[in-house]
Every structure is written in C-alpha cells, then in structure tokens.
Amino acid sequence: MAAEPTQALAVVPEPGRATPPNTVRPLADRLEGGVAPVPRRIVARHSRQDRVFLEGVRAVGLLVLVIVGSIGLFLGLQAKPTLSHYGWRFFTESRWLPSQDIIGIRAVLVGTVEVAACALVIAFPLAFFTALFITDWAPARLRAALIRAVDLMAAVPSIVFGLWVLFYIQPHAAEIAHWLSKYFGWIPIFKVHTDVDYPIWNQSPGYAAYAGSAFIASIAVAAMVFPMATSVMREVFGEAPAGEKEAALALGATRWAMVRTVVIPFGRSGVIGGTMLALGRALGETISVLLIINQAFQVKVNVLESGTSTISALIATNYAEATPAQLSALLTCGFVLFCMTLLVNTVAAQVVKRSRSGQGTEL
Amino acid sequence: MTLVGAALAALATTWVLYGQVLPFSGTVGFVVAAYVVFMLFYAGLTALTRPWAVVVDRLMTTIVVAAPAIVGLALADMILTTVLKGLEVLVHPNFYTHDMSGVRPTDPYDMGGILHAIVGTLIEVAISVSIALPLGVIAAVYMSEVGGRGARVVRTVVEAMTALPSIVAGLFIYSVLIIRLHMQPSGLAASLALAVMGLPIMARASDVVLRVVPGGLREASYALGAGRWQTVWRVVLPTARPGLATALILGIARMVGETSPLLLTSGATNFMNTNPLHNPMTSLPLYVFTAVKSGEPTFETRGYAAATVLLFLVLILFLLARFVAKQRSPR
C-alpha cells in the first residue's frame, strides 16, 4: 500500500541531471499521503550550440553502439544454424573433420582452457609478487621506472613473445617438461606418452614429444597477460591505507607481516579481478599460440605433451579453406570464445569495482 | 653478511650436489636448485640469531625480489635475442628501402627488404586509428559527459565488447566483407578489422580517463555560465588531455602489434602496395609471421629483423605517450 502514494509523488527529474536538494522531503512527510508537495520543475534550456553538441554526441554514441553491438549480434545469429545442425554434439565432439561433417569443439575448448590456465599458473605468482615489490619493496625512485617498464611490456606485440618462446625458451622449457614428466609422470597432467628415460630425449625423435605443447605455448601467453595482471594488482595494493600500514609497522611487524595483514587483505578483490582480466585476455590469445603449438584435435589432460589446439588457433588455421557452412561453424567457435571472455571479464569488472571507493574524484 | 654467505654456500653446495653427486644436468635445473638451496641456507643462517618472524620476512623478501628479477631478465633476454638475431639483416640499408618483390626467401640479405611491410603497417594503422579514435573519444564523451539511459546502454555494450578477442574481430570482417560482400583481401579490410577491435578499447580507455576529471571543475564551469559544449571543450577535455593521449597512444601501440585480424583480412604480398582499396597489403606483424612459418632459416632471420623494427615502432609510440603525458595542459 505504501508504494502507491510514493509513486504519485515521485519526482521526475530530467534524465542525467540530479534533482536539486530542495525537492527531497523527509520520508515520513512523503508517506503521510494527503498533501502533495509540488516538485519543482526543472527546465533545461540549451543554447543552439549545446543542442547541436548534445545531439551530435548522442548520434555518434548510438553509432558506436550499433557498430559494436552488431558484431555481437552477428556472431550470435551466425551461431544459430550451426548449433541447430549439430546440436549438443558441437560441444561434445572433439574431432574437426568438416569433409565428413563431423565438427566439434570439445578438444579445442579443453585446449583453450588448458593454455589459459597454465599461463595463469605461471603469470599469477610473478604478477602478484612483482606488484608487491613495486608498491612495498622498491625504493620510490625505482617505482616509477618499474611501472613504466610494465606498461611497456604490455605494448610488446604478442608475435615477438611468440618468436622468443618458440626459438629460445622452448629448449629450456622442454627440459623442465622432461624433468616433470620423469619424476611426476604418475600425476596425470604431467604424463607424457613417450619413453621418459630415453637418454637422448632432447634429440629427435624423442624431443618431438615435448615440443609444441600447451605448456610451452602458455609461457608466451603468460608473458602477454603478466603486465595486465600486474598493473591491476599494483593499483589496488597502492591504495592500501598508509595509516594502517604504519600502524602495523609501529606494532613491530616486519615488512612481510605488514603486507600480509594489511596490504594483501585490502587488495584481495583487485588480485582476483586482475587475475580474471588476465584470464580473459589469455583465452583469446592467438598468434603466439598458433606459432608454437603442434595442432592436434584430441582431448588431452597432459599439458606437457606435444599437440593441442585452441579455439583461436583453430579459427586462424581453418578460415581460408572454409565453405560457408564451415565458416558458420568457425563463427560459432568465435562466439563461444567471445562468450567465455565476456563472462570472465564481466565477473572481473564486478570484482575490481568492489575494491574501488567511488566512480569519480571530487575536487 | 648473512645474504652473501648464504649465496656463496648455496652456489658451492649446488655445484657439488648437482654436477657431481646427483645425475641431473641443464642450466634451468641448476638455477632453480641453487635458488632453493640458497633459501634454505639463508633461512638457516638467519634463524641462528634472529626470531622466527624475521626469518619468514627475509624468505618472503627473496621471493618478492625474485619475481620482478625473473620478469626483467626474461624481458631483457627477449629484446636482446630478437635484436641480435636480426642484427645481420638490420645492418643492410636495403632492408629499409626495398620490398621483397623478386627476392627468394633464400637470397642473401643485401637483397630485398621490408619497406612494403612498414608502409603497409603505417597505412593500415593510420586508417584504423582515424576511424576508431574519433568515434571512441566521442562515445566516451557521450558516456561520461552527457549521461542518461542511452549512455548507460552504450557503456555496458562497449565494456562487453572490449572482451572481443582480436581473432574474432578479424573473422567478423572476413566473413562480412570478404565472403559476403566479395571484397578482396586488402589494406582497407585489415584496417576495418583493426578498427573494430580497437574501437571498444579506445572508447573504454577514454571513458576511464574522462571519469576521473574532478566534478568540481565541471560545476565551476557551469557556475560561470558556460554551456555543456563549452564545458566539455574548454574544461573537461583540456584537463584530461595528458591522460587521454597516453591511453590512446597505448591503444594504438596495441593495434600496431596485433597480428591475428590481419592474418585473416589483409592477405600477404611481397610487393609494395600503397593502395588500401585494391590488392593485398602486408604489414610488419604479418611479415614476421610468414617469415617464421616459412621454415627457411634465412627468411626466419629476416623475420627477427622485422620483429626488431616492430619493437622499435612500439617503443617510439610508447616514448611519445610518455612525452605527451608529461606535458601539462596550457592553462
């Protein structure tokens, strides 16, 4: 019942402008019904210049909305015929044999998640500790330079990372993979289907079992997403209240104890959010993965073993020979990938937002 | 003192254990083992004289210092190896003044060059920036300065589309322009793919910058009788200029290095092509990719040289961003 009178008295503000304070009455006053205070009407008279400006900007904003929204819409519409043709098999089939009308993304889906997850396993500790180093360990003069270096790293093209990993890191990474598979091969994800005790394992043909694996591709992806994760974490760590930090130190805490009790709890949502933003980027990474992996369409949990594929690599290799139906299937892959990154990014944005105090800065 | 002692002891112990006693080999393993042994020694030596809290603090400090050190070394190694590998090609001046027409992948380095790729990159990025930048900035003005329900919808959609993977943007342009509309793979298609990818990024980055302009400045401007347009043009944009420039230049740097949309839309060529409307137009990242995928050692080296040029291009953009950010607005 109480809702009705409030409804009747609702102040209708101009869109976008705040209602002036004098129209806001105490709640009790409004609920008592009877007298309806007349809200002050606000009329905005824009000059012609302002009207042109507002309409122009609105038009461009809507244009951007149309352009950008049409991509999502297009992908969604293109996905429909494929999904209705293959149904759930599209998600459960792991082979990609367009000539036999067998198309499924299970293998690439698993591969995409594996590469991104491995990349995070590598990038997360590095980003986390680097962010802590920048905010709490580095001397003030070094801090600005480090922040700049991280920003610069964010601008390095992914193909350069791909090259570097392919030719210079792969031998060392294969060494690690060999060691892990030799001593921890009994854990399924570290198993490599080859003779791990083969003495000259790092020469062909044994080496082929370790090269081009999801693990090695994920090193390049980790290098790609590290700067993003670091800068988000660094920002929230930097916002930790100085008073509490000083209080912890004054109570006799060591630097690590201060960081553990004040900085990390304060920045927790930033840590989660930054990691998820990095995950979103890692899922879509194409060119360095394409350069490194040996493409194979099979679901495998052993990340150290050669041969995997990701959605983006699948698109990049198959687009050229695709018939219209296959192109629609590839677009569906793209749509699935987009949905994954969108979900991850949205959750990340929500988490990061919670850590920030206000939207704007007041003077 | 403890630090140096622990480091020395760790090195010695690892050397003995690793090389002589245990059947391991390899540099990676040595470094990792030395690091672990060092941590043990350091903790042990500290524990002799200090309380437990200090031991934990020192151990964590070694980890916290190690992380940026690893990343820094990796970054330095990446830049050095790329430049060094490309150096034997980079010293030939024809590398910057010739294209690859009539040059076989196995030809010596004093033939052919990447001028066509550099020009292609510049043209493609110029077109895509001239589309994405104004649209992005104006959309950001709409989102943060005009407001209202429409602006909230635009903001939501733009934020969602920043998640669009670049390969999907490329696939979109490929299937719409090249398959549906029967356009040739060309520089324009590549530019549009880059623009589609960059537009949400630029709009989002500008929006973030505009939003931190203090509201008090806007109110002061209105209080002095300025209109909406005057406030945006004379107060908000000049205040946000350094931040805006930085965000946009970083966005451009990302577009310069993006490869996957170009792979689908621009087509590769060995010839100089300055017309974005007709015929394929190659670009630096794509050149690097084709060179490396060719498997031909001399061509691969050219790829490294091109990657070095690409790195320098990004570095120049980055320095430009720093330079602009440092400048204060005129008033």
XYZ file of C-alpha atoms in Angstrom:
694
model
C 0.000 0.000 0.000
C 2.774 2.311 0.912
C 4.130 2.152 -2.581
C 1.210 3.975 -4.124
C 1.499 7.414 -2.574
C 5.251 7.443 -3.130
C 4.612 6.619 -6.722
C 2.221 9.512 -7.055
C 4.687 11.925 -5.586
C 7.668 10.663 -7.447
C 9.824 13.473 -8.647
C 10.505 13.215 -12.320
C 13.980 14.527 -12.836
C 15.476 15.438 -16.122
C 17.414 12.470 -17.357
C 21.007 12.787 -16.409
C 20.591 15.711 -14.057
C 20.402 15.314 -10.321
C 17.258 16.509 -8.565
C 18.070 19.664 -6.591
C 18.184 19.067 -2.841
C 15.112 21.164 -2.023
C 12.683 18.739 -3.683
C 13.715 15.896 -1.433
C 11.348 15.701 1.534
C 11.758 13.587 4.635
C 10.415 10.074 4.098
C 7.704 10.346 6.772
C 6.436 13.516 5.194
C 6.022 11.801 1.846
C 4.406 8.652 3.199
C 1.709 10.518 5.087
C -0.121 10.977 1.838
C -2.606 13.884 1.965
C -0.746 16.942 0.837
C 1.108 16.529 -2.354
C 4.083 18.862 -2.449
C 4.550 20.052 -5.990
C 8.026 19.122 -7.151
C 9.918 21.958 -8.690
C 10.030 21.647 -12.415
C 13.445 21.830 -13.882
C 13.634 23.065 -17.393
C 16.968 22.965 -19.110
C 17.194 25.478 -21.926
C 20.159 24.593 -24.037
C 21.648 27.077 -26.416
C 21.754 26.070 -30.047
C 25.429 25.231 -29.737
C 24.686 22.903 -26.850
C 21.792 21.282 -28.652
C 23.959 20.566 -31.678
C 26.666 19.225 -29.378
C 24.347 17.008 -27.373
C 22.540 15.616 -30.395
C 25.793 15.100 -32.282
C 27.472 13.300 -29.447
C 24.383 11.209 -28.851
C 24.270 10.269 -32.523
C 27.903 9.187 -32.507
C 27.353 7.268 -29.278
C 24.455 5.414 -30.857
C 26.523 4.786 -33.984
C 29.224 3.207 -31.855
C 26.539 1.194 -30.109
C 25.230 -0.035 -33.450
C 28.684 -0.902 -34.828
C 29.867 -2.625 -31.724
C 26.582 -4.277 -30.888
C 26.116 -5.575 -34.409
C 29.262 -7.682 -34.062
C 27.906 -9.489 -31.050
C 24.517 -9.826 -32.714
C 26.063 -11.077 -35.956
C 28.102 -13.698 -34.152
C 25.062 -14.842 -32.208
C 22.925 -15.083 -35.351
C 25.629 -16.931 -37.264
C 25.946 -19.416 -34.455
C 22.296 -20.430 -34.731
C 22.358 -22.627 -37.877
C 25.462 -24.451 -36.704
C 24.085 -25.082 -33.267
C 20.761 -26.315 -34.628
C 22.549 -28.545 -37.149
C 24.971 -30.184 -34.753
C 23.122 -29.651 -31.506
C 24.952 -30.660 -28.366
C 27.321 -32.762 -30.430
C 29.041 -29.488 -31.301
C 30.277 -29.299 -27.735
C 30.925 -32.993 -27.111
C 32.639 -33.969 -30.356
C 36.387 -33.499 -30.277
C 37.251 -34.131 -33.936
C 37.245 -31.399 -36.577
C 36.593 -33.157 -39.878
C 34.494 -30.795 -41.996
C 34.727 -33.085 -45.027
C 32.861 -35.806 -43.129
C 30.505 -33.337 -41.477
C 31.979 -34.139 -38.092
C 32.638 -30.897 -36.284
C 33.012 -30.369 -32.586
C 34.896 -28.095 -30.282
C 35.455 -30.267 -27.243
C 39.163 -30.676 -27.908
C 39.797 -27.026 -28.700
C 37.683 -25.936 -25.761
C 39.765 -28.067 -23.422
C 42.940 -26.864 -25.124
C 41.928 -23.211 -24.779
C 41.211 -23.598 -21.090
C 44.438 -25.572 -20.547
C 46.653 -22.998 -22.228
C 44.972 -20.139 -20.362
C 45.132 -21.973 -17.036
C 48.816 -22.862 -17.446
C 49.531 -19.267 -18.411
C 47.854 -18.095 -15.225
C 49.768 -20.613 -13.114
C 52.962 -19.055 -14.479
C 51.853 -15.435 -14.607
C 49.948 -15.188 -11.332
C 52.810 -15.622 -8.837
C 55.090 -13.433 -10.936
C 52.472 -10.702 -11.245
C 51.465 -10.914 -7.598
C 54.983 -10.627 -6.220
C 56.044 -8.055 -8.793
C 53.073 -5.893 -7.831
C 54.013 -6.236 -4.149
C 57.621 -5.420 -4.973
C 56.581 -2.274 -6.806
C 54.296 -0.986 -4.056
C 56.074 -2.082 -0.882
C 59.649 -3.067 -1.525
C 61.006 -0.915 -4.327
C 62.639 2.399 -3.421
C 60.498 5.350 -4.504
C 62.828 6.305 -7.323
C 62.740 2.836 -8.852
C 58.975 2.595 -8.556
C 58.079 4.915 -11.446
C 60.586 3.198 -13.721
C 59.172 -0.228 -12.875
C 55.624 0.899 -13.552
C 56.736 2.255 -16.893
C 58.548 -0.979 -17.713
C 55.411 -2.990 -17.005
C 53.385 -0.650 -19.216
C 55.953 -1.019 -21.967
C 55.766 -4.770 -21.684
C 52.003 -4.527 -22.200
C 52.641 -2.887 -25.560
C 55.071 -5.530 -26.837
C 53.423 -7.319 -29.772
C 52.441 -10.875 -28.985
C 54.186 -12.192 -32.072
C 57.524 -11.064 -30.626
C 56.863 -13.066 -27.474
C 55.839 -15.969 -29.676
C 59.115 -15.843 -31.611
C 61.171 -15.655 -28.477
C 59.449 -18.594 -26.819
C 59.493 -20.672 -29.983
C 63.229 -20.443 -30.598
C 64.865 -19.564 -27.299
C 62.645 -20.738 -24.495
C 61.367 -23.972 -25.973
C 64.603 -25.981 -25.366
C 64.741 -24.880 -21.715
C 61.023 -25.382 -21.223
C 61.279 -28.847 -22.738
C 63.961 -29.581 -20.151
C 61.533 -28.673 -17.373
C 58.768 -30.655 -19.046
C 61.054 -33.669 -19.320
C 62.042 -33.445 -15.676
C 58.448 -33.080 -14.534
C 57.249 -35.969 -16.635
C 60.135 -38.155 -15.492
C 59.625 -37.698 -11.773
C 55.970 -36.692 -11.556
C 54.645 -38.617 -14.535
C 52.348 -40.554 -12.229
C 50.235 -37.389 -11.886
C 48.024 -37.474 -14.990
C 48.586 -33.872 -16.085
C 52.378 -34.334 -16.108
C 52.308 -37.597 -18.040
C 53.921 -37.644 -21.467
C 53.313 -40.637 -23.699
C 56.888 -41.401 -24.548
C 59.836 -43.164 -23.052
C 60.845 -40.617 -20.420
C 64.048 -42.462 -19.571
C 65.245 -42.355 -23.150
C 68.775 -40.989 -22.682
C 68.973 -38.649 -25.653
C 65.421 -37.425 -25.116
C 66.149 -33.914 -26.310
C 67.079 -35.019 -29.789
C 64.586 -36.182 -32.316
C 62.556 -38.311 -32.275
C 62.125 -38.107 -28.514
C 62.139 -34.309 -28.418
C 59.054 -34.156 -30.587
C 57.007 -35.432 -27.676
C 57.785 -32.309 -25.660
C 57.855 -29.536 -28.257
C 54.763 -27.558 -29.154
C 52.828 -28.452 -26.037
C 50.159 -26.438 -24.260
C 52.704 -25.766 -21.521
C 55.204 -24.127 -23.854
C 52.535 -22.070 -25.604
C 51.326 -20.927 -22.214
C 54.717 -19.370 -21.475
C 54.200 -16.902 -24.314
C 50.626 -16.277 -23.188
C 51.849 -15.723 -19.628
C 54.254 -13.077 -20.891
C 51.319 -11.441 -22.675
C 48.978 -11.310 -19.697
C 51.554 -10.605 -16.984
C 51.585 -6.791 -17.437
C 47.806 -6.531 -17.294
C 47.528 -8.578 -14.101
C 50.444 -6.704 -12.547
C 49.084 -3.240 -13.210
C 45.633 -4.033 -11.784
C 47.155 -5.611 -8.667
C 49.672 -2.807 -8.296
C 46.906 -0.233 -8.372
C 44.889 -1.815 -5.573
C 47.958 -2.576 -3.467
C 48.971 1.049 -3.842
C 45.620 2.152 -2.456
C 46.138 0.324 0.844
C 45.673 2.877 3.628
C 49.030 4.279 4.700
C 47.846 4.778 8.282
C 47.155 1.093 8.791
C 50.457 0.138 7.212
C 52.311 2.470 9.531
C 50.302 1.167 12.479
C 51.333 -2.387 11.675
C 54.987 -1.382 11.421
C 54.723 0.607 14.661
C 53.435 -2.514 16.410
C 56.667 -4.224 15.487
C 55.565 -6.103 12.386
C 58.210 -6.992 9.839
C 57.647 -5.779 6.314
C 56.181 -9.097 5.191
C 53.927 -9.281 8.254
C 52.651 -5.793 7.443
C 52.000 -6.767 3.828
C 50.281 -9.998 4.844
C 47.985 -8.378 7.367
C 47.243 -5.038 5.697
C 48.116 -4.831 2.008
C 47.030 -8.253 0.769
C 43.651 -8.321 2.559
C 42.980 -4.796 1.323
C 43.821 -5.703 -2.261
C 42.196 -9.110 -2.388
C 39.441 -8.165 -4.816
C 41.988 -6.477 -7.060
C 44.088 -9.621 -7.057
C 41.122 -11.756 -8.074
C 39.875 -9.204 -10.591
C 43.283 -8.648 -12.157
C 43.816 -12.375 -12.488
C 40.461 -12.810 -14.167
C 41.099 -9.945 -16.583
C 44.352 -11.674 -17.465
C 42.442 -14.928 -17.934
C 40.054 -13.192 -20.339
C 42.983 -11.979 -22.382
C 44.711 -15.353 -22.242
C 41.670 -17.166 -23.619
C 41.662 -15.086 -26.787
C 45.396 -15.010 -27.458
C 46.011 -16.241 -30.990
C 49.206 -15.612 -32.796
C 51.837 -16.730 -30.310
C 49.847 -19.895 -29.592
C 49.443 -20.571 -33.295
C 53.164 -20.156 -33.775
C 54.158 -22.560 -31.027
C 51.706 -25.432 -30.789
C 51.578 -28.557 -32.882
C 47.935 -28.651 -33.765
C 46.130 -31.802 -32.724
C 42.442 -32.294 -32.176
C 42.265 -34.572 -29.206
C 41.208 -34.046 -25.650
C 44.266 -34.480 -23.506
C 44.859 -33.538 -19.930
C 48.632 -33.956 -20.166
C 49.683 -30.393 -20.806
C 53.360 -31.220 -21.208
C 52.789 -33.448 -24.208
C 53.105 -32.146 -27.712
C 49.936 -31.362 -29.625
C 46.967 -29.290 -28.592
C 44.734 -26.680 -30.102
C 42.823 -23.618 -29.039
C 39.707 -22.010 -30.454
C 41.630 -19.039 -31.768
C 44.283 -21.216 -33.413
C 41.515 -23.316 -34.961
C 39.963 -20.218 -36.498
C 43.295 -18.932 -37.756
C 44.194 -22.206 -39.473
C 40.812 -23.123 -40.933
C 39.265 -19.894 -42.140
C 40.893 -19.896 -45.573
C 39.510 -23.194 -46.886
C 36.161 -22.902 -45.158
C 32.915 -23.388 -47.076
C 30.010 -21.175 -45.949
C 28.777 -23.885 -43.591
C 32.229 -24.305 -42.076
C 32.618 -20.561 -41.824
C 29.421 -20.521 -39.816
C 30.901 -23.228 -37.615
C 34.056 -21.149 -37.144
C 31.940 -18.114 -36.311
C 30.176 -20.246 -33.740
C 33.576 -21.095 -32.266
C 34.313 -17.395 -32.187
C 31.004 -16.765 -30.489
C 31.713 -19.409 -27.844
C 35.142 -17.886 -27.243
C 33.630 -14.427 -27.014
C 31.033 -15.649 -24.516
C 33.794 -17.135 -22.380
C 35.900 -13.976 -22.364
C 32.813 -11.846 -21.831
C 31.769 -13.883 -18.808
C 35.259 -13.767 -17.318
C 35.650 -10.036 -17.980
C 32.251 -9.172 -16.534
C 32.917 -11.058 -13.330
C 36.371 -9.474 -13.153
C 34.959 -5.980 -13.653
C 32.444 -6.551 -10.870
C 35.147 -7.804 -8.525
C 37.510 -4.938 -9.311
C 34.724 -2.382 -8.975
C 34.047 -3.528 -5.437
C 37.576 -2.606 -4.465
C 37.329 0.952 -5.696
C 35.811 3.574 -3.493
C 33.945 5.907 -5.810
C 33.492 6.400 -9.500
C 34.906 9.847 -9.819
C 37.154 12.153 -7.934
C 35.697 15.198 -6.279
C 37.539 18.438 -6.011
C 76.676 -10.535 5.565
C 74.198 -13.362 6.012
C 72.995 -12.779 2.468
C 76.434 -13.062 0.890
C 77.357 -16.064 2.999
C 74.164 -17.859 2.116
C 74.600 -17.099 -1.579
C 78.154 -18.422 -1.650
C 77.271 -21.509 0.340
C 74.320 -22.171 -1.926
C 76.375 -21.893 -5.082
C 79.043 -24.211 -3.757
C 76.589 -26.794 -2.440
C 74.525 -26.791 -5.589
C 77.593 -27.184 -7.705
C 78.734 -30.174 -5.714
C 75.300 -31.771 -5.446
C 74.156 -31.034 -8.922
C 77.172 -31.671 -11.030
C 78.956 -34.302 -9.015
C 76.586 -36.272 -6.798
C 73.147 -36.233 -8.412
C 72.564 -37.275 -12.015
C 70.995 -34.037 -13.214
C 72.057 -31.630 -15.907
C 70.912 -28.433 -17.567
C 71.097 -24.756 -16.745
C 67.463 -24.290 -15.764
C 67.716 -27.030 -13.178
C 70.944 -25.585 -11.814
C 69.480 -22.132 -11.308
C 66.323 -23.466 -9.689
C 68.251 -25.792 -7.420
C 70.713 -23.058 -6.472
C 67.829 -20.771 -5.602
C 66.145 -23.354 -3.365
C 69.402 -24.203 -1.614
C 70.098 -20.504 -1.171
C 66.722 -20.025 0.505
C 67.461 -22.895 2.877
C 70.869 -21.530 3.826
C 69.579 -18.012 4.203
C 66.738 -19.177 6.454
C 69.080 -21.345 8.495
C 71.686 -18.642 8.994
C 69.057 -16.073 9.939
C 67.409 -18.465 12.354
C 70.673 -18.765 14.298
C 70.491 -15.194 15.531
C 67.020 -13.825 14.800
C 63.431 -14.687 15.795
C 61.166 -16.673 13.500
C 59.247 -13.629 12.214
C 62.433 -12.188 10.768
C 63.228 -15.497 9.074
C 59.826 -15.511 7.374
C 60.232 -11.867 6.409
C 63.597 -12.490 4.796
C 62.381 -15.559 2.931
C 59.408 -13.676 1.549
C 61.686 -10.811 0.584
C 63.799 -13.163 -1.518
C 60.657 -14.364 -3.289
C 59.310 -10.861 -3.800
C 62.615 -9.700 -5.237
C 62.964 -12.803 -7.389
C 59.677 -12.317 -9.258
C 60.448 -8.951 -10.881
C 64.022 -10.112 -11.420
C 62.812 -13.118 -13.426
C 60.467 -10.959 -15.468
C 63.109 -8.310 -16.035
C 65.654 -10.887 -17.147
C 63.110 -12.505 -19.434
C 62.189 -9.151 -20.979
C 65.835 -8.185 -21.452
C 66.608 -11.616 -22.893
C 63.695 -11.361 -25.296
C 64.711 -7.943 -26.588
C 68.391 -8.864 -26.810
C 67.923 -12.164 -28.614
C 65.476 -10.625 -31.077
C 67.776 -7.717 -31.864
C 70.925 -9.849 -32.007
C 69.354 -12.459 -34.248
C 68.101 -9.764 -36.578
C 71.295 -7.728 -36.490
C 72.938 -9.352 -39.504
C 69.969 -8.261 -41.589
C 69.434 -4.918 -39.876
C 72.858 -3.590 -40.894
C 71.958 -3.727 -44.586
C 70.394 -0.397 -45.564
C 68.413 -2.042 -48.357
C 66.371 -3.772 -45.656
C 64.605 -0.479 -45.043
C 64.369 0.760 -48.612
C 63.391 -2.286 -50.675
C 60.455 -4.626 -50.819
C 60.590 -8.373 -51.300
C 59.479 -8.431 -54.942
C 61.563 -10.833 -56.954
C 63.522 -11.851 -53.891
C 63.528 -15.519 -52.979
C 63.491 -16.449 -49.288
C 66.950 -17.961 -49.626
C 68.561 -14.908 -51.216
C 71.348 -13.111 -49.323
C 70.491 -10.239 -47.026
C 71.723 -7.500 -49.303
C 68.679 -8.113 -51.451
C 65.138 -7.213 -50.570
C 63.688 -5.523 -47.527
C 60.601 -4.746 -45.552
C 59.686 -1.313 -46.822
C 56.373 -2.688 -48.108
C 55.551 -4.103 -44.678
C 56.452 -0.873 -42.875
C 54.362 1.178 -45.291
C 51.534 -1.350 -45.011
C 51.545 -1.181 -41.233
C 51.567 2.614 -41.250
C 48.701 2.862 -43.746
C 46.567 0.236 -42.039
C 47.098 1.670 -38.583
C 46.511 5.220 -39.824
C 43.173 4.283 -41.363
C 42.007 2.258 -38.398
C 43.067 4.943 -35.928
C 41.306 7.648 -37.908
C 38.134 5.568 -37.636
C 38.425 4.253 -34.095
C 39.937 7.241 -32.313
C 37.328 9.948 -33.011
C 34.451 7.523 -32.597
C 35.949 6.189 -29.390
C 36.606 9.596 -27.858
C 33.196 10.996 -28.802
C 31.490 7.879 -27.488
C 33.436 8.353 -24.267
C 32.272 11.973 -24.067
C 28.723 10.709 -24.524
C 29.178 8.074 -21.826
C 30.735 10.293 -19.194
C 29.634 13.855 -20.016
C 26.115 13.543 -21.416
C 24.880 10.573 -19.447
C 21.353 9.263 -19.311
C 19.916 5.863 -20.034
C 21.306 5.668 -23.562
C 24.802 6.348 -22.301
C 24.499 3.546 -19.771
C 23.495 1.128 -22.532
C 26.429 2.266 -24.680
C 28.795 1.869 -21.747
C 27.564 -1.634 -20.980
C 27.850 -2.766 -24.580
C 31.252 -1.139 -25.086
C 32.590 -2.699 -21.910
C 31.278 -6.058 -23.014
C 32.890 -5.728 -26.419
C 36.335 -4.984 -25.008
C 36.284 -8.717 -24.326
C 36.122 -9.409 -28.057
C 39.181 -11.485 -28.952
C 41.088 -9.933 -31.854
C 40.824 -13.095 -33.939
C 37.040 -12.932 -33.682
C 37.089 -9.304 -34.841
C 39.149 -10.459 -37.810
C 36.778 -13.334 -38.515
C 33.833 -10.944 -38.385
C 35.330 -8.645 -41.005
C 36.456 -11.636 -43.058
C 33.028 -13.215 -43.198
C 31.139 -9.954 -43.745
C 33.367 -8.060 -46.161
C 35.345 -10.727 -47.925
C 32.871 -13.604 -48.070
C 29.503 -11.832 -48.117
C 30.420 -8.653 -49.984
C 33.113 -10.288 -52.124
C 35.727 -7.700 -51.297
C 39.330 -8.611 -51.961
C 41.640 -9.117 -49.008
C 43.044 -5.614 -48.803
C 44.511 -2.983 -46.578
C 41.086 -1.473 -46.042
C 39.618 -4.750 -44.782
C 42.554 -5.103 -42.414
C 42.105 -1.526 -41.209
C 38.429 -2.135 -40.565
C 39.237 -5.285 -38.602
C 41.740 -3.338 -36.509
C 39.223 -0.515 -36.055
C 36.513 -2.920 -34.912
C 38.951 -4.391 -32.431
C 40.302 -1.036 -31.282
C 37.070 0.955 -31.029
C 35.807 -0.571 -27.763
C 39.304 -0.464 -26.290
C 39.738 3.220 -27.097
C 36.211 4.178 -26.001
C 36.678 2.349 -22.720
C 40.122 3.823 -22.041
C 38.945 7.370 -22.793
C 35.858 6.875 -20.654
C 38.000 5.829 -17.699
C 40.176 8.915 -18.132
C 37.237 11.324 -18.502
C 35.536 9.904 -15.453
C 38.376 10.926 -13.149
C 38.145 14.568 -14.181
C 37.048 16.203 -10.913
C 33.332 17.021 -10.889
C 34.066 20.288 -9.144
C 35.715 21.615 -12.290
C 32.552 20.967 -14.297
C 30.396 22.600 -11.650
C 32.683 25.614 -11.558
C 32.388 25.890 -15.311
C 28.568 25.718 -15.205
C 28.538 28.236 -12.358
C 30.423 30.667 -14.553
C 27.655 30.353 -17.099
C 29.301 28.024 -19.570
C 27.134 25.684 -21.607
C 27.554 21.952 -21.991
C 29.677 22.207 -25.105
C 31.898 24.920 -23.670
C 32.403 22.925 -20.511
C 33.435 19.805 -22.394
C 35.616 21.608 -24.894
C 37.225 24.186 -22.603
C 37.355 22.389 -19.262
C 36.946 18.626 -19.390
C 38.974 17.735 -22.466
C 41.951 20.036 -21.694
C 42.075 18.671 -18.143
C 42.001 15.102 -19.362
C 44.362 15.704 -22.269
C 47.574 14.101 -20.968
C 45.768 11.041 -19.650
C 43.673 10.790 -22.777
C 46.731 10.970 -25.002
C 48.507 8.271 -23.029
C 45.535 5.935 -23.113
C 45.016 6.442 -26.826
C 48.663 6.029 -27.797
C 48.856 2.810 -25.797
C 45.737 1.673 -27.645
C 47.462 2.486 -30.933
C 50.562 0.571 -29.840
C 48.387 -2.441 -29.247
C 46.833 -2.109 -32.683
C 50.273 -1.849 -34.315
C 51.350 -5.162 -32.857
C 48.145 -7.055 -33.471
C 48.587 -9.877 -35.953
C 45.622 -12.189 -35.946
C 42.981 -9.897 -37.531
C 45.468 -9.031 -40.282
C 46.158 -12.678 -40.946
C 42.525 -13.131 -41.922
C 41.865 -9.905 -43.751
C 44.856 -8.275 -45.401
C 46.434 -11.054 -47.417
C 50.200 -11.351 -47.699
C 52.248 -9.952 -50.526
C 55.852 -9.310 -51.454
C 55.142 -6.130 -53.330
C 54.881 -2.553 -52.304
C 51.213 -1.607 -52.312
C 50.159 1.844 -51.221
C 46.529 1.500 -52.272
C 44.457 0.155 -49.379
C 41.466 -0.464 -51.649
C 42.977 -2.971 -54.043
C 45.198 -5.985 -53.740
C 46.648 -7.480 -50.607
C 48.751 -5.309 -48.353
C 51.185 -6.909 -45.981
C 52.225 -5.479 -42.640
C 55.081 -5.917 -40.176
C 53.486 -8.451 -37.810
C 52.183 -10.445 -40.734
C 55.603 -10.353 -42.412
C 57.176 -11.703 -39.233
C 54.575 -14.434 -39.065
C 55.016 -15.539 -42.687
C 58.786 -15.406 -42.344
C 58.828 -17.628 -39.284
C 56.236 -20.040 -40.631
C 58.259 -20.468 -43.832
C 60.826 -22.608 -42.019
C 63.580 -21.178 -44.228
C 66.491 -20.154 -41.947
C 67.474 -17.019 -43.878
C 63.869 -15.917 -44.145
C 63.434 -16.561 -40.419
C 66.330 -14.218 -39.717
C 64.584 -11.574 -41.786
C 61.578 -12.201 -39.581
C 63.650 -11.398 -36.499
C 64.875 -8.205 -38.098
C 61.301 -7.218 -38.903
C 60.295 -8.049 -35.324
C 63.046 -5.715 -34.117
C 61.702 -2.931 -36.310
C 58.226 -3.636 -34.944
C 59.541 -3.475 -31.386
C 61.171 -0.135 -32.090
C 57.986 1.207 -33.629
C 56.092 0.281 -30.463
C 58.862 1.733 -28.322
C 58.708 5.036 -30.216
C 54.942 5.174 -29.716
C 55.435 4.419 -26.051
C 58.020 7.160 -25.603
C 55.681 9.522 -27.418
C 52.958 8.603 -24.927
C 55.303 9.320 -22.018
C 56.304 12.616 -23.587
C 52.709 13.738 -24.101
C 51.699 12.613 -20.628
C 54.462 14.673 -19.064
C 53.325 17.894 -20.686
C 50.887 19.932 -18.682
C 47.854 21.432 -20.304
C 48.463 25.030 -21.409
C 46.374 26.742 -18.728
